[in-house]
Short mmCIF file of C-alpha atoms and ligand atoms in Angstrom, two decimals:
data_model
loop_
_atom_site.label_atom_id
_atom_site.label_comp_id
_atom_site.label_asym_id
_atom_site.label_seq_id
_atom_site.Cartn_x
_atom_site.Cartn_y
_atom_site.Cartn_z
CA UNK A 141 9.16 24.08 -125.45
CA UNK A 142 11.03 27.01 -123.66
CA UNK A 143 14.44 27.75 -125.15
CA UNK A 144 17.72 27.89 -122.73
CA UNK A 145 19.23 30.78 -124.75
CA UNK A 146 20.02 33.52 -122.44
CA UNK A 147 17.36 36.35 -123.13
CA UNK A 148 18.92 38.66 -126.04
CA UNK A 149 19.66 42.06 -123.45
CA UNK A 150 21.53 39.74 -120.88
CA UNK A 151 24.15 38.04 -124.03
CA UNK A 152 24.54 41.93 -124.81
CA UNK A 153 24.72 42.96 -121.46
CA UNK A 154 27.65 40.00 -120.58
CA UNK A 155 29.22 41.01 -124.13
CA UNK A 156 29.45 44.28 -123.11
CA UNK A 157 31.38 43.47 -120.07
CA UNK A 158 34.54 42.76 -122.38
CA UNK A 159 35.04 46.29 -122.08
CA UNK A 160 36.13 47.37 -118.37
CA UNK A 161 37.49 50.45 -116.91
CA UNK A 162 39.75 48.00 -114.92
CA UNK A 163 40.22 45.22 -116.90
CA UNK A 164 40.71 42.02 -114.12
CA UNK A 165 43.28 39.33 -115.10
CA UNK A 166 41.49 37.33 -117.79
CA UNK A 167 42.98 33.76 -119.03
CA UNK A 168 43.60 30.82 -116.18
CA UNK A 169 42.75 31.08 -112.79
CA UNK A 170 39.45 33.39 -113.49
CA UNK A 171 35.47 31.96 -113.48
CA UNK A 172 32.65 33.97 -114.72
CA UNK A 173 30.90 35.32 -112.07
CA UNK A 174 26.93 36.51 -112.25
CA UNK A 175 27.15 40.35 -110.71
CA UNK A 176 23.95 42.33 -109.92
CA UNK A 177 23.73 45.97 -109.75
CA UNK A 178 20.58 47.31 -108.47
CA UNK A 179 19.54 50.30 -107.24
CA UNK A 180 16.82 52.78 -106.22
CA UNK A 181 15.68 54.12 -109.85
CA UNK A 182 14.32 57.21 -110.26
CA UNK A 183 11.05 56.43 -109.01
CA UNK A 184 12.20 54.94 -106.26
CA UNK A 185 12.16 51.39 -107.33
CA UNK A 186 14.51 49.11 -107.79
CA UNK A 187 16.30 48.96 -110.83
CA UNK A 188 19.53 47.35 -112.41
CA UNK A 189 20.39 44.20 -113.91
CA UNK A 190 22.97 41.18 -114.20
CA UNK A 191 26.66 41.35 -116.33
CA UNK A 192 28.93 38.22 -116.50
CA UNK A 193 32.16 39.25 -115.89
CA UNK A 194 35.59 37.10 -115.58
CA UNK A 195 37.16 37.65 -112.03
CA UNK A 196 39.94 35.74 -110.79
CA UNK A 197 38.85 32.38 -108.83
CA UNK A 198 39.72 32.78 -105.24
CA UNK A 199 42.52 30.57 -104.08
CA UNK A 200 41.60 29.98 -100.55
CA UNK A 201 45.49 30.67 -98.18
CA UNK A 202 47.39 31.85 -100.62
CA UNK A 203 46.76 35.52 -100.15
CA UNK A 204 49.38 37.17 -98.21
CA UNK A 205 47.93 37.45 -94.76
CA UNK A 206 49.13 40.95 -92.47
CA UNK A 207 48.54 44.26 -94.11
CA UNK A 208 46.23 46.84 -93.23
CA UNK A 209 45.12 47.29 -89.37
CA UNK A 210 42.34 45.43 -88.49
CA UNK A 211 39.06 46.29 -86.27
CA UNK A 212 36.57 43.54 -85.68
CA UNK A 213 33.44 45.49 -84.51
CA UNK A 214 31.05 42.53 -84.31
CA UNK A 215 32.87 39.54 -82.61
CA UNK A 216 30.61 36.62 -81.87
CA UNK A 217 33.00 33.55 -81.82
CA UNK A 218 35.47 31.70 -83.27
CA UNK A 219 36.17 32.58 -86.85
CA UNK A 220 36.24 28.78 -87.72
CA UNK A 221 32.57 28.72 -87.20
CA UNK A 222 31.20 32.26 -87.98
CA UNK A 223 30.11 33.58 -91.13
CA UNK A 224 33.03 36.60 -91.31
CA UNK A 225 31.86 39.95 -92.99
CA UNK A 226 35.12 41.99 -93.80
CA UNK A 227 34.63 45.40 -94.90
CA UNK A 228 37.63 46.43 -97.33
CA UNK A 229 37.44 50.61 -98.04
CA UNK A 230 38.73 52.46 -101.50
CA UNK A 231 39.23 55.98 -101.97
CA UNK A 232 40.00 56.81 -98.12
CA UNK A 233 42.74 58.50 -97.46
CA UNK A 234 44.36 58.14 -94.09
CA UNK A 235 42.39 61.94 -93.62
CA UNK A 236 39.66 59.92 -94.76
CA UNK A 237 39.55 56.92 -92.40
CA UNK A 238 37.11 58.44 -89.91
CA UNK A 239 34.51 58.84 -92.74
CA UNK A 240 35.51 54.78 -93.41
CA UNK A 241 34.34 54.11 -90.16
CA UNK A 242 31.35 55.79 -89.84
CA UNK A 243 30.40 54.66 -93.68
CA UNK A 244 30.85 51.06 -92.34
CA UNK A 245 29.08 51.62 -89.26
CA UNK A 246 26.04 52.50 -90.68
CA UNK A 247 26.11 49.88 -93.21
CA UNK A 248 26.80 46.79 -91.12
CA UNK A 249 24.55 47.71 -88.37
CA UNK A 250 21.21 48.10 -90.57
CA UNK A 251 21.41 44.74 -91.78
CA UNK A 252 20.94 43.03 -88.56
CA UNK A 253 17.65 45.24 -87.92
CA UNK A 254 16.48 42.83 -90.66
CA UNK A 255 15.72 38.65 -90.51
CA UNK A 256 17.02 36.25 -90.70
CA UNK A 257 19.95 38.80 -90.05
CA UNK A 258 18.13 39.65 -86.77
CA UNK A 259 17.87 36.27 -85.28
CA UNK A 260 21.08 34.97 -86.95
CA UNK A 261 23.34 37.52 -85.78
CA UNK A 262 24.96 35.57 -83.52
CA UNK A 263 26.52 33.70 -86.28
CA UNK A 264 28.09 36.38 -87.74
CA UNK A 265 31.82 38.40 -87.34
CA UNK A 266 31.96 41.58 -88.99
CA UNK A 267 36.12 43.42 -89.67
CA UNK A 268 36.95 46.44 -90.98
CA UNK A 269 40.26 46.81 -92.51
CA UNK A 270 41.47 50.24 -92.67
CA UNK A 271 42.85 50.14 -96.49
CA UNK A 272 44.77 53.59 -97.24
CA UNK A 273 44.25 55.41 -100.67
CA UNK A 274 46.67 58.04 -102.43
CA UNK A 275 43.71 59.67 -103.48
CA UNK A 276 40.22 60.36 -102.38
CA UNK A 277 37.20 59.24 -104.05
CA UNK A 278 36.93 56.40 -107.02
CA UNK A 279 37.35 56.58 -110.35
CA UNK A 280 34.24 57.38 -113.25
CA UNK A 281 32.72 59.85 -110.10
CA UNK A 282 30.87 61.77 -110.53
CA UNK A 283 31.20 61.34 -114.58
CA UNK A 284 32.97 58.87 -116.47
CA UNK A 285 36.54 60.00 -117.58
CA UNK A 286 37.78 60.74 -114.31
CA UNK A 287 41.02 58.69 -112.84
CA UNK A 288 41.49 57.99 -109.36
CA UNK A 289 44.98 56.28 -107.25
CA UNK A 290 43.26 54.10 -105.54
CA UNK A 291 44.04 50.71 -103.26
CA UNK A 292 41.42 48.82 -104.71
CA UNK A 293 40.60 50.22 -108.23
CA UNK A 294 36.81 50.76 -107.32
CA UNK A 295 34.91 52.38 -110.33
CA UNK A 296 31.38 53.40 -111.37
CA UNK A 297 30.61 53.28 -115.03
CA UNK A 298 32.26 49.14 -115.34
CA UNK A 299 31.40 47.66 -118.01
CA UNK A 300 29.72 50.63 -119.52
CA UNK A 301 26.89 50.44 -116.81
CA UNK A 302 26.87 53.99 -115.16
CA UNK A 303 25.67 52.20 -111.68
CA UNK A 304 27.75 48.97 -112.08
CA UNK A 305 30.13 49.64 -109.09
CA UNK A 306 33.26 47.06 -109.63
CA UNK A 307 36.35 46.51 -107.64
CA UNK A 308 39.70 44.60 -108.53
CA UNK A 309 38.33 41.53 -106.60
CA UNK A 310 42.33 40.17 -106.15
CA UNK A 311 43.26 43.34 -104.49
CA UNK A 312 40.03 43.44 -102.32
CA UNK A 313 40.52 39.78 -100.98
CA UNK A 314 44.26 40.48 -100.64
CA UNK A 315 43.30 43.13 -98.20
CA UNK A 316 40.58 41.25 -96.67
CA UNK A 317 42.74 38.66 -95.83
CA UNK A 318 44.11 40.94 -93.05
CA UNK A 319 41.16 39.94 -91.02
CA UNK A 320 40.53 36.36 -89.70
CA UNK A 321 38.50 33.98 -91.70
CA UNK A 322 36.99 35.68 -94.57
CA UNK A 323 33.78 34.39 -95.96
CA UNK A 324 31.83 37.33 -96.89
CA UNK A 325 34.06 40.75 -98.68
CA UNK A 326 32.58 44.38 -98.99
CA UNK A 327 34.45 46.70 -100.56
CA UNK A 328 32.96 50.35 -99.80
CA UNK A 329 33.78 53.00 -101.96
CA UNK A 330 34.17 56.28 -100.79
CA UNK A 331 31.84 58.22 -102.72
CA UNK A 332 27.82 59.44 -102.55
CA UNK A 333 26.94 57.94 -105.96
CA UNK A 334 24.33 55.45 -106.36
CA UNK A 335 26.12 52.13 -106.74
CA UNK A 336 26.80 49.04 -106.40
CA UNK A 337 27.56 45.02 -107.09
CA UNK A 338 27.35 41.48 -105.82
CA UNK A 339 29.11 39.35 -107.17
CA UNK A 340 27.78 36.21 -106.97
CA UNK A 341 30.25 32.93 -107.09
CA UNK A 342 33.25 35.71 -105.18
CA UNK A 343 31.05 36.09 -102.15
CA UNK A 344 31.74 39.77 -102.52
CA UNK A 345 29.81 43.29 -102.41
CA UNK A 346 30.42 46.45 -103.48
CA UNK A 347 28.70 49.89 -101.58
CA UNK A 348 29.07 53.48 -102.05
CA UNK A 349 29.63 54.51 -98.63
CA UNK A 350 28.03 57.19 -98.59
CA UNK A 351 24.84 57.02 -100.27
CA UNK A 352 21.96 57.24 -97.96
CA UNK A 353 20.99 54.00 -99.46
CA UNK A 354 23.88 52.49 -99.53
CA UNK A 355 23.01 50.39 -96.53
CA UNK A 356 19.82 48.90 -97.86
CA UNK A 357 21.36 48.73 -101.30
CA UNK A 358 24.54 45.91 -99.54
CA UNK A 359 21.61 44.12 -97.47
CA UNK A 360 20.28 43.54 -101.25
CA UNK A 361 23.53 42.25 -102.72
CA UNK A 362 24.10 39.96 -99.81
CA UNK A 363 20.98 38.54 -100.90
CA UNK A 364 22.74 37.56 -104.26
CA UNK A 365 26.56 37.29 -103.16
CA UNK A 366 25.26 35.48 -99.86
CA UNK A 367 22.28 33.71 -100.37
CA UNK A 368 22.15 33.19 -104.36
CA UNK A 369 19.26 35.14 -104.67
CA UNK A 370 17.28 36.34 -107.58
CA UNK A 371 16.32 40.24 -108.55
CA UNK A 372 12.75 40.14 -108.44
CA UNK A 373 12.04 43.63 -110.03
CA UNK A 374 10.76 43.68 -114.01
CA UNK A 375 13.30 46.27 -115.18
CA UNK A 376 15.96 45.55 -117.93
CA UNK A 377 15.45 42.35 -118.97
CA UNK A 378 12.91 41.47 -121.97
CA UNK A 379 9.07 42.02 -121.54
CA UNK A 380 8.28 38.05 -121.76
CA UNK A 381 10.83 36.01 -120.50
CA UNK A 382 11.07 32.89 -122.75
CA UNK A 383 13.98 31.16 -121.24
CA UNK A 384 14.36 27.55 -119.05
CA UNK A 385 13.81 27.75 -115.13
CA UNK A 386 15.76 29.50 -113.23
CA UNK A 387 18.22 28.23 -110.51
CA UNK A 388 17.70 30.77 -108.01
CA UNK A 389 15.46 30.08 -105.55
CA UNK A 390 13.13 32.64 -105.74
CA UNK A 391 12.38 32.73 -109.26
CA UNK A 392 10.31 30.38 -111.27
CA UNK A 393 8.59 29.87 -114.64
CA UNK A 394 6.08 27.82 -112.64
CA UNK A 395 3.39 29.74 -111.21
CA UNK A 396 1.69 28.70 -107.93
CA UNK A 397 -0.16 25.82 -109.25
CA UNK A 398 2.41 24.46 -111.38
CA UNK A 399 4.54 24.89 -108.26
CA UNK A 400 2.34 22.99 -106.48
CA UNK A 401 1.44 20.09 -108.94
CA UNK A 402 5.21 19.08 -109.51
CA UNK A 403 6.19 19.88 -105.72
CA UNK A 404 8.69 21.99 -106.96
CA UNK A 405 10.62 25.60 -105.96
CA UNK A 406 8.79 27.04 -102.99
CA UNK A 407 5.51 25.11 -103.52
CA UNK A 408 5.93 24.54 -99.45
CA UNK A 409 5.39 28.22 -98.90
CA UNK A 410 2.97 28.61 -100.73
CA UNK A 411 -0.11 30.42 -99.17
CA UNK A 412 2.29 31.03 -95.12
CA UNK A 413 2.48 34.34 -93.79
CA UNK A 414 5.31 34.25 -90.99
CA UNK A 415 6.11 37.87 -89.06
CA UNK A 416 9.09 39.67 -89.83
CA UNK A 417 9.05 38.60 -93.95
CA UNK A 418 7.02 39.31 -97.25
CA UNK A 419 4.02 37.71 -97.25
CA UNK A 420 1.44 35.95 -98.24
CA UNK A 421 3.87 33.62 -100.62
CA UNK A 422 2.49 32.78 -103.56
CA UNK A 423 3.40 33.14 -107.20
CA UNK A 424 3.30 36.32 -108.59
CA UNK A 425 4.15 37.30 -112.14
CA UNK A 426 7.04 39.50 -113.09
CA UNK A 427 10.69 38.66 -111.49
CA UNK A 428 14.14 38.69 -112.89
CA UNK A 429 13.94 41.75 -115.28
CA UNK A 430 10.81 40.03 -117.08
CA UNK A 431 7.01 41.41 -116.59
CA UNK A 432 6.21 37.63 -118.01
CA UNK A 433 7.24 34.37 -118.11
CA UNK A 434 8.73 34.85 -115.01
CA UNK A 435 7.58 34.27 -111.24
CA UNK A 436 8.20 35.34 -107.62
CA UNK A 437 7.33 34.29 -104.33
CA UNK A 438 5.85 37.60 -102.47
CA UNK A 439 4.83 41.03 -103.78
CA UNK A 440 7.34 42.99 -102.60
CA UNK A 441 10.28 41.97 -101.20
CA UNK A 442 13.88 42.98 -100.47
CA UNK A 443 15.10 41.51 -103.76
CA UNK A 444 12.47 43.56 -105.46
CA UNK A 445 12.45 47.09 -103.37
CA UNK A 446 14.95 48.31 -101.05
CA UNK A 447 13.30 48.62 -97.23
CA UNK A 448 11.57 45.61 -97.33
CA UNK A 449 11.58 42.16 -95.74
CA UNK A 450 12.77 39.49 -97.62
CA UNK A 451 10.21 36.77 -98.27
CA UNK A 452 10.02 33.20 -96.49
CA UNK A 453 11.67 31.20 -99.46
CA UNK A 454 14.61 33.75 -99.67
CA UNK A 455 14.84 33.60 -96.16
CA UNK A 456 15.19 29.55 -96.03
CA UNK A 457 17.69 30.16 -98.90
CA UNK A 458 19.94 32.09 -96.68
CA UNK A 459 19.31 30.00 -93.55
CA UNK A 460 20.56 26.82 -95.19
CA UNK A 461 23.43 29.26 -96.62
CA UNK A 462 24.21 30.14 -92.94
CA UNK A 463 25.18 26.79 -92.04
CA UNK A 464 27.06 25.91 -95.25
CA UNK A 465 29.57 28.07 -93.01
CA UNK A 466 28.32 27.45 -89.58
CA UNK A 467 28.15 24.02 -87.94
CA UNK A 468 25.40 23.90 -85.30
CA UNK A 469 27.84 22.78 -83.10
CA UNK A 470 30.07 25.08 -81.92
CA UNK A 471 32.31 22.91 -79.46
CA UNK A 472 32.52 20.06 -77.83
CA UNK A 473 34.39 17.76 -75.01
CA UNK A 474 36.33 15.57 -75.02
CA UNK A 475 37.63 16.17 -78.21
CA UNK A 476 39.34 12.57 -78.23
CA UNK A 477 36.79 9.80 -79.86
CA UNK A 478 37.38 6.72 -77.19
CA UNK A 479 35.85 7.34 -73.85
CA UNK A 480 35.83 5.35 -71.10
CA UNK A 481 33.93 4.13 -67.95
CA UNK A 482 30.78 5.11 -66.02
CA UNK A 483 31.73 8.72 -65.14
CA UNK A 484 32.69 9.75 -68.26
CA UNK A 485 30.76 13.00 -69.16
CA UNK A 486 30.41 14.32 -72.61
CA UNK A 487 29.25 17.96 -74.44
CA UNK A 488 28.13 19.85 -76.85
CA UNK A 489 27.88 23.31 -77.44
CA UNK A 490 25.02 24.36 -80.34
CA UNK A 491 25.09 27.68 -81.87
CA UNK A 492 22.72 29.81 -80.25
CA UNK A 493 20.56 32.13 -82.37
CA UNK A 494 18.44 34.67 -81.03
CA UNK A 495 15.01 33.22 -79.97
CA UNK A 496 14.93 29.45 -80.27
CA UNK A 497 17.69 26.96 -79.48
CA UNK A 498 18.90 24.06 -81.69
CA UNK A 499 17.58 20.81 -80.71
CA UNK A 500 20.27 17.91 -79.28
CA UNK A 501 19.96 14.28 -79.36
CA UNK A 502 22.57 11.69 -78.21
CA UNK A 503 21.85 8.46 -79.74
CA UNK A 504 23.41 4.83 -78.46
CA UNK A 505 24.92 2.03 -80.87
CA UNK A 506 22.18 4.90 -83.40
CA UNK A 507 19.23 4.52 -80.92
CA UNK A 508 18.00 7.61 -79.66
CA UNK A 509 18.53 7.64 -75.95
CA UNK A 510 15.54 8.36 -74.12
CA UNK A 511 15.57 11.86 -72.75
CA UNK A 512 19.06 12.48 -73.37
CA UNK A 513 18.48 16.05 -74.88
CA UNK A 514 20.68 18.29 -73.04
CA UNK A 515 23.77 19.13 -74.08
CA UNK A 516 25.72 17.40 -71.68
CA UNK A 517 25.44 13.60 -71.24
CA UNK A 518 26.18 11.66 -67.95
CA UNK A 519 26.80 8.19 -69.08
CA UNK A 520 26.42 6.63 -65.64
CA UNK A 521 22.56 7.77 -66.20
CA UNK A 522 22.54 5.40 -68.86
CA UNK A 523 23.53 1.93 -66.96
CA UNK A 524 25.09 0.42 -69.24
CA UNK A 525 26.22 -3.14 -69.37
CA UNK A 526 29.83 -3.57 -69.58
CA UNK A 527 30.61 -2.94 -73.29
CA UNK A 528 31.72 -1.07 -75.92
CA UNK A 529 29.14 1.27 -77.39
CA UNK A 530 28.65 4.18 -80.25
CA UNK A 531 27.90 7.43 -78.79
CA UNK A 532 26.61 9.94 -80.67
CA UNK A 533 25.50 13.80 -80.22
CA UNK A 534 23.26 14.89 -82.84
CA UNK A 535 22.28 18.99 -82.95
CA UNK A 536 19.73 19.91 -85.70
CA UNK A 537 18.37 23.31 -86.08
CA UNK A 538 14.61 23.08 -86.31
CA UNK A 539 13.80 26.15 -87.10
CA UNK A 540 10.27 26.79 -88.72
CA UNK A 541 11.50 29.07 -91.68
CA UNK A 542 13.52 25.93 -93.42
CA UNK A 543 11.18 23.37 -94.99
CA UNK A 544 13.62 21.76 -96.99
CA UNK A 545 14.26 18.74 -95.21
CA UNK A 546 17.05 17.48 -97.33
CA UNK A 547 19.15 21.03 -97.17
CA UNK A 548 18.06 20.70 -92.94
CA UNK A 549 19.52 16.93 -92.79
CA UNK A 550 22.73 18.06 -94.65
CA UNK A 551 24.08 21.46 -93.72
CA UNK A 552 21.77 21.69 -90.78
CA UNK A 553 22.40 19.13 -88.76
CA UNK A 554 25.83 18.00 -87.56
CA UNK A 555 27.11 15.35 -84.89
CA UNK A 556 29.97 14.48 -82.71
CA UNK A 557 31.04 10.84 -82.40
CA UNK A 558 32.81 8.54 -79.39
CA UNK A 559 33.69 5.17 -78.77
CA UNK A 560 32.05 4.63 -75.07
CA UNK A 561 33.81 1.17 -73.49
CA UNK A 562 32.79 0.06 -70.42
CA UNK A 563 34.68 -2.35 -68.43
CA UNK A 564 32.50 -2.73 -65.46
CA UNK A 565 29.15 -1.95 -63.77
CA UNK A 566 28.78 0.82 -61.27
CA UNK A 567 30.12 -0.11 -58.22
CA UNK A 568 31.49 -3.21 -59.53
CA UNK A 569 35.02 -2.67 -58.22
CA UNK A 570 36.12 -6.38 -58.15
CA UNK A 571 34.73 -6.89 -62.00
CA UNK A 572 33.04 -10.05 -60.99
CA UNK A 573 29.51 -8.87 -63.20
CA UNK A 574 28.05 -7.93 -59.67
CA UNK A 575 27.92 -5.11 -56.93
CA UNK A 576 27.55 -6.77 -54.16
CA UNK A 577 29.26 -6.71 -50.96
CA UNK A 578 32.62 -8.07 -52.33
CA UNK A 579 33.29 -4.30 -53.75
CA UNK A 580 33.11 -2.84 -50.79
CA UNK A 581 35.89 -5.32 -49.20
CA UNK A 582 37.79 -4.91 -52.43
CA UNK A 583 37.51 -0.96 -51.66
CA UNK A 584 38.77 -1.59 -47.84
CA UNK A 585 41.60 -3.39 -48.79
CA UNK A 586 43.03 -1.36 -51.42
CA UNK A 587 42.45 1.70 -49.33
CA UNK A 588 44.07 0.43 -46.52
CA UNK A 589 47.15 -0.10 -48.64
CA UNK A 590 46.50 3.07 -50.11
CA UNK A 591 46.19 2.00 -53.54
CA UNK A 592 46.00 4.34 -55.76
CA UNK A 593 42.42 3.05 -57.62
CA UNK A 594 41.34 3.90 -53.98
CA UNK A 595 41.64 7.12 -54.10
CA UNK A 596 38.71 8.54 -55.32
CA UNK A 597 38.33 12.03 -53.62
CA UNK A 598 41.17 15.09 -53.71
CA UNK A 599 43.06 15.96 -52.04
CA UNK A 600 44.92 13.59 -54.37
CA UNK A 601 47.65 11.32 -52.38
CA UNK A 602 45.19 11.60 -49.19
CA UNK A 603 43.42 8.47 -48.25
CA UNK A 604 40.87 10.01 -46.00
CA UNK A 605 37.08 9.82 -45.23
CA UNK A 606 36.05 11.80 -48.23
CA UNK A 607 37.45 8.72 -50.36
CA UNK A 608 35.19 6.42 -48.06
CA UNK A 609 32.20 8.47 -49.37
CA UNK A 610 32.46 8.94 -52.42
CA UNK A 611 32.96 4.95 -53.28
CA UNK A 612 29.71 4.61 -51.28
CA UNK A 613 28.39 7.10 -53.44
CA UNK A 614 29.19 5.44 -56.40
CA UNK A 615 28.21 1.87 -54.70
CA UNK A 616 25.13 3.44 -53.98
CA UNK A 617 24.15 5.14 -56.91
CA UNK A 618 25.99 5.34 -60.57
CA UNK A 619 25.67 8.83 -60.62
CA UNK A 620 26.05 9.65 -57.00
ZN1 LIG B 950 19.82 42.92 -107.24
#
């Protein structure tokens, strides 16, 4: 039976993290957060590990908004429904700020040269706040022992883990909270040390700004402060790895046929090649710090080496993460529920990712309505009876890289609802159940006493030809 007691190095590795260069406010208000550091090693692979520290739980509004000036250099929508990357800088001085930019420039702009960033992108914001230091640089670089003023209290050496790059996580959100709708926090620090953090319950980076990694290395922590993901490398953790199954999604005890047997973990990828990620997915031994015991889905990917694609079951991972921010639909009219009559018109607007659009269905009283797939519905194409019916738009994204079907049907797919009441065919002016020639004498009448319900066609006020036409149009045809 395999134990559930953390492996030996990772209890030392959290107990060591009592000891911080920056202590964070410990006691009420604080969760323990899982933060990765990883980093090129000396032979170029990746290398690092996991510490639990405490960090203060976030307390969505009641951060003091206005602050540092703000520059949103990726704006793609409404921050409602975007996933909003806010860079937050230490160690800059005002001197300093043009370095800032270009650090952040290079960072943000490399991770969408990579999917699903690529084909995603549209659902993303990215701000830079311009955060002002007293001092350059951050504190413990290049050695431990030296003390930096800084906004943010960024330091190398936390926790006694030379590469562990932490930041005061209250400070950085405080500052992030300058920019609209935070979801997604980097704090760059200004330095050229390897280094680096994701923190993964804060939704929050860390990057040395100028390391010529440093780009690569923040595409990597997203992958564990954005999409949950596992470290697949072998390094730091014990040789055999003895302990219950992970929750990550791309790490396993199971290998491929185990996988396969209990229809569990990625056991739908298993054996798919798709273009732009790590393939072939399988089950290949070694994976969060263990050479054994311990599985992952490709042999090389982005959570295991810096410069690679990540592989199809990380990829779904942060897919179905994208829309626990995003709603496929992005807008839609009227935004009142109760519609009424034969002309009504109602719309949707689905997110648009690059590549492939998100599928729409309006349904009727929950019956699909046949070909009704566009985004915009004419009800008069419909010909409805008088009544009073359930309308409802349903966008799903269908995309071939999620193949959990129960993540699709509940963060993928969302819907807009009305109340539809009819009162009266088309043409059916007099409400007597028919069109027939009685509506067009109702018509005459009121528009010779220039009733109102006669007229149809602006100018409003005018009772003219072009009202004439268009109740023959609508006689004639619903959606004339
Ligand atoms: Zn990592």
């Amino acid at each position: 039976m395999r134990s559930t007691t953390p492996p030996a190095t990772l209890a030392a590795l959290a107990a060591a993290s009592v000891s911080l260069a920056h202590p964070v406010p410990q006691g009420p208000g604080t969760i323990t957060d899982r933060v990765h550091y990883c980093q090129p090693g000396e032979d170029g692979q990746l290398t690092g590990g996991m510490v639990l520290l405490e960090v203060p739980a976030d307390a969505p509004g009641q951060a003091p908004r206005g602050g540092a000036p703000v520059t949103t250099i990726l704006d793609n929508g409404p921050s409602a429904n975007r996933i909003d990357i806010t860079f937050v800088g230490d160690g800059y001085r005002l001197a300093d700020l043009p370095i800032y930019h270009a650090h952040v420039a290079s960072q943000y702009a490399e991770l969408f040269e990579l999917e699903p960033f690529i084909t995603y992108a549209p659902y993303f914001n990215v701000h830079r706040v311009d955060v002002v230091s007293n001092e350059s640089g951050v504190d413990n670089d290049p050695t431990q022992g030296v003390s930096r003023d800084t906004a943010l209290d960024m330091a190398f050496w936390c926790g006694g883990t030379e590469r562990l790059l932490c930041v005061n996580v209250n400070k950085a959100r405080t500052q992030a909270n300058a920019a609209p709708g935070r979801d997604q926090v980097v704090a760059i620090a200004n330095s050229t040390k390897y280094g680096g953090a994701g923190y993964t319950s804060s939704d929050l980076a860390t990057a040395s700004g100028g390391n010529a990694a440093a780009a690569q290395v923040y595409i990597h922590e997203l992958g564990h402060s954005l999409g949950n993901l596992a470290d697949e490398y072998t390094y730091g953790g014990p040789t055999t790895y003895t302990g219950g199954e992970f929750s990550d999604p791309n790490a396993s005890i199971f290998d491929a046929t185990e996988q396969s047997t209990l229809q569990i973990k990625w056991h739908e990828w298993i054996g798919e090649s798709f273009a732009g990620f790590d393939g072939i997915v399988s089950a290949f031994e070694g994976c969060h710090y263990s050479t054994f015991g311990a599985y992952r889905p490709s042999s090389n990917s982005m959570m295991r080496n810096l410069g690679r694609p990540f592989n199809m079951p990380s990829a779904e991972a942060l897919v179905i993460e994208f829309y626990k921010t995003v709603s496929p639909i992005d807008d839609a009219s009227p935004t009142g529920e109760l519609y009424e009559g034969h002309h009504a018109s109602m719309s949707v607007t689905p997110m648009q990712p690059a590549g492939h659009n998100l599928d729409v269905q309006w349904f009727i009283d929950d019956e699909p309505a046949a070909g009704q797939t566009d985004p915009t519905l004419e009800v008069c194409q419909l010909q409805l009876q008088p009544g009073t019916y359930i309308v409802r738009a349903e966008v799903t994204d269908n995309t071939s890289w999620v193949r959990n079907e129960n993540a699709r049907a509940e963060f993928m797919r969302d819907h807009r609802t009305y109340v539809l009441a009819i009162a009266t065919q088309p043409g059916d002016r007099d409400a007597d159940g028919d069109t027939d020639f009685d509506d067009v004498i109702d018509f005459l009448v009121d528009f010779d006493a220039q009733d109102a319900s006669a007229d149809l066609a602006p100018p409003a006020g005018v009772f003219d030809f072009s009202d004439v036409l268009e109740f023959l149009a609508r006689f004639a045809s619903p959606c004339g």
